Coordinates of C-alpha atoms and ligand atoms in Angstrom, one line a residue:
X1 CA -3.5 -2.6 -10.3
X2 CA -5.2 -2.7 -7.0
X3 CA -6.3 -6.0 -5.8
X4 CA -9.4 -6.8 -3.6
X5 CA -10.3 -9.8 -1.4
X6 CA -13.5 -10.3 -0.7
X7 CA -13.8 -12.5 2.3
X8 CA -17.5 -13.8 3.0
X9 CA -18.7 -16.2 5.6
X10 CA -22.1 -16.4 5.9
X11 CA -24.4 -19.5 6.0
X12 CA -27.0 -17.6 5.3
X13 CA -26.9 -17.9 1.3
X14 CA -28.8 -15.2 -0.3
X15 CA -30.2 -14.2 2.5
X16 CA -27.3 -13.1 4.2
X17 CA -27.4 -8.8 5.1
X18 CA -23.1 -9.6 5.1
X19 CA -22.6 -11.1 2.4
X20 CA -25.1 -8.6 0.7
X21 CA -23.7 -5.8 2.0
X22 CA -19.6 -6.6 1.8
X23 CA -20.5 -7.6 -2.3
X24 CA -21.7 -4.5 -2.7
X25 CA -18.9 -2.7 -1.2
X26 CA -16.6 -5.0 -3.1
X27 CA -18.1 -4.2 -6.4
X28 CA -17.8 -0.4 -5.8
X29 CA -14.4 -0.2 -5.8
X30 CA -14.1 -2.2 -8.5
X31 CA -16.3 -0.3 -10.5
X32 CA -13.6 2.3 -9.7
X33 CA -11.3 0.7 -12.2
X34 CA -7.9 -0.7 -12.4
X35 CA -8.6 -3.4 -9.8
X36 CA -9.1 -7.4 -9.7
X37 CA -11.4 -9.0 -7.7
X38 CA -10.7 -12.1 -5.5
X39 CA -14.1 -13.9 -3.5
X40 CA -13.2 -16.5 -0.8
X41 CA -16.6 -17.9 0.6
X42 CA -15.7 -19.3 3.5
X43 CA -18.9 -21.2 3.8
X44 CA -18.3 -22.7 0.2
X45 CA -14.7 -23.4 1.4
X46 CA -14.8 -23.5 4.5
X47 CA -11.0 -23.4 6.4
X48 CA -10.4 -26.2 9.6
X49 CA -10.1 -25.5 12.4
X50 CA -6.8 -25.0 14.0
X51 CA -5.5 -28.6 15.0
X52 CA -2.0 -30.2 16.5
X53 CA -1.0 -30.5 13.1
X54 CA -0.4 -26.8 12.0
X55 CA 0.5 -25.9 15.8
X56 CA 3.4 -29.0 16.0
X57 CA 4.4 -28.4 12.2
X58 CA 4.6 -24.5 11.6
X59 CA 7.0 -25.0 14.4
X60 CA 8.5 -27.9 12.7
X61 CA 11.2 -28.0 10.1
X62 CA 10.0 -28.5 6.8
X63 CA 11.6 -31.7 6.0
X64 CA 10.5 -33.3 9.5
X65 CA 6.8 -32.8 9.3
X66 CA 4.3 -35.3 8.4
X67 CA 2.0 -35.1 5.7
X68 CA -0.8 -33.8 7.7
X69 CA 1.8 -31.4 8.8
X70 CA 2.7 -30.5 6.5
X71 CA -1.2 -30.1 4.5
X72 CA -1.8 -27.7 7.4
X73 CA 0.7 -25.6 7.6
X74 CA 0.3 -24.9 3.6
X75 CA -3.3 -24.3 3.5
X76 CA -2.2 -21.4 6.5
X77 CA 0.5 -20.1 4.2
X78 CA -1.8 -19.8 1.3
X79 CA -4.4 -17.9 3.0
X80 CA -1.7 -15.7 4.8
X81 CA -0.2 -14.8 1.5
X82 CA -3.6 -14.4 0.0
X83 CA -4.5 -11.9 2.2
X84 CA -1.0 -10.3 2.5
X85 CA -1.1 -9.9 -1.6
X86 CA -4.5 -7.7 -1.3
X87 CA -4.6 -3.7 -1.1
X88 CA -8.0 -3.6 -0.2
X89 CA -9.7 -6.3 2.1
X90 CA -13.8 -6.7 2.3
X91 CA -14.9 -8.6 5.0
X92 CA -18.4 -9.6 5.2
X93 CA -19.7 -11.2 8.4
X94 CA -23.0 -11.0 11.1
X95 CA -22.3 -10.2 14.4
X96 CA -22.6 -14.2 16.0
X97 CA -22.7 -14.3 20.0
X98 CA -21.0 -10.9 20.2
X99 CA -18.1 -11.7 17.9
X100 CA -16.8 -12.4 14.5
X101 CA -18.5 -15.8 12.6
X102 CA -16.7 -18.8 13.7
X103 CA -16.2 -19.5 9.6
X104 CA -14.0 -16.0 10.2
X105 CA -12.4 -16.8 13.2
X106 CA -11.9 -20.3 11.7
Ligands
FMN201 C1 -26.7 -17.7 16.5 C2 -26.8 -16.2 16.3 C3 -26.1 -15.3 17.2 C4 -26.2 -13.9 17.0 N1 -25.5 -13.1 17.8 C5 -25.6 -11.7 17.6 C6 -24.9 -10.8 18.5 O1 -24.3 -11.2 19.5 N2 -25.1 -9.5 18.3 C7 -25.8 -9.0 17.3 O2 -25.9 -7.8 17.2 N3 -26.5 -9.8 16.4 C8 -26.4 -11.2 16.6 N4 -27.1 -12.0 15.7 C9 -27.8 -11.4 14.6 C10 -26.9 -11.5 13.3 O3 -25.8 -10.7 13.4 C11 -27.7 -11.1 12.1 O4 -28.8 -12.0 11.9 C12 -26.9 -11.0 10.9 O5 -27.7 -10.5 9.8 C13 -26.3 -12.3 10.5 O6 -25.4 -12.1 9.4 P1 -25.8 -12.6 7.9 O7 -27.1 -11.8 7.6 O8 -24.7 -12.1 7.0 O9 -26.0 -14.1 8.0 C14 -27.0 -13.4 15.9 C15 -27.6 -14.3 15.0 C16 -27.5 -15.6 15.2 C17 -28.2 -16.6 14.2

């Protein structure tokens, strides 16, 4: 089975050409069978920033970092593997100041 993560980041809401035009994109190859579908709305959910914590503890031993270490560092992990567990990847996002949306960056 092929998975697909669909990665959108508007703040645009229904109004967003992005979001509009990645769903659409995203339910196409679905519709080509044999595939899940995962959505991460990075507006909904949006991810922090990167801060000392991740930095200090993904360099960190597991059993020395903090708590906020050590909540930053999973949260990275979890999206890293989210996104290395996907065969196809659909990212919707507007063109913002001649770059990606910060939500993406983010
Ligand atoms: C603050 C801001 C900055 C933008 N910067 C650019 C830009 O650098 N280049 C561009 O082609 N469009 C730019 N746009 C236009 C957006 O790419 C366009 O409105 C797009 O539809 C936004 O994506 P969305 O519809 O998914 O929200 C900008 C729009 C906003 C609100």
């Amino acid at each position: 089975m092929r998975k697909i993560l669909l990665i959108t980041s508007s703040p645009r809401g229904t109004e967003s050409l992005s979001t509009r035009f990645a769903t659409e994109i995203a339910h196409g190859l679905r519709a080509q069978g044999d595939t899940s579908l995962t959505v991460r709305d990075l507006v909904a959910n949006p991810p922090p920033h990167i801060t000392e914590d991740y930095i200090v503890g993904r360099a960190a031993s597991p059993d020395s970092r903090t708590t906020q270490q050590n909540v930053a560092v999973e949260l990275a992990r979890e999206l890293v593997d989210e996104l290395c567990a996907a065969d196809i990847i659909v990212l919707g996002s507007g063109m913002i100041n001649f770059g990606p949306s910060s939500q993406l960056k983010a």
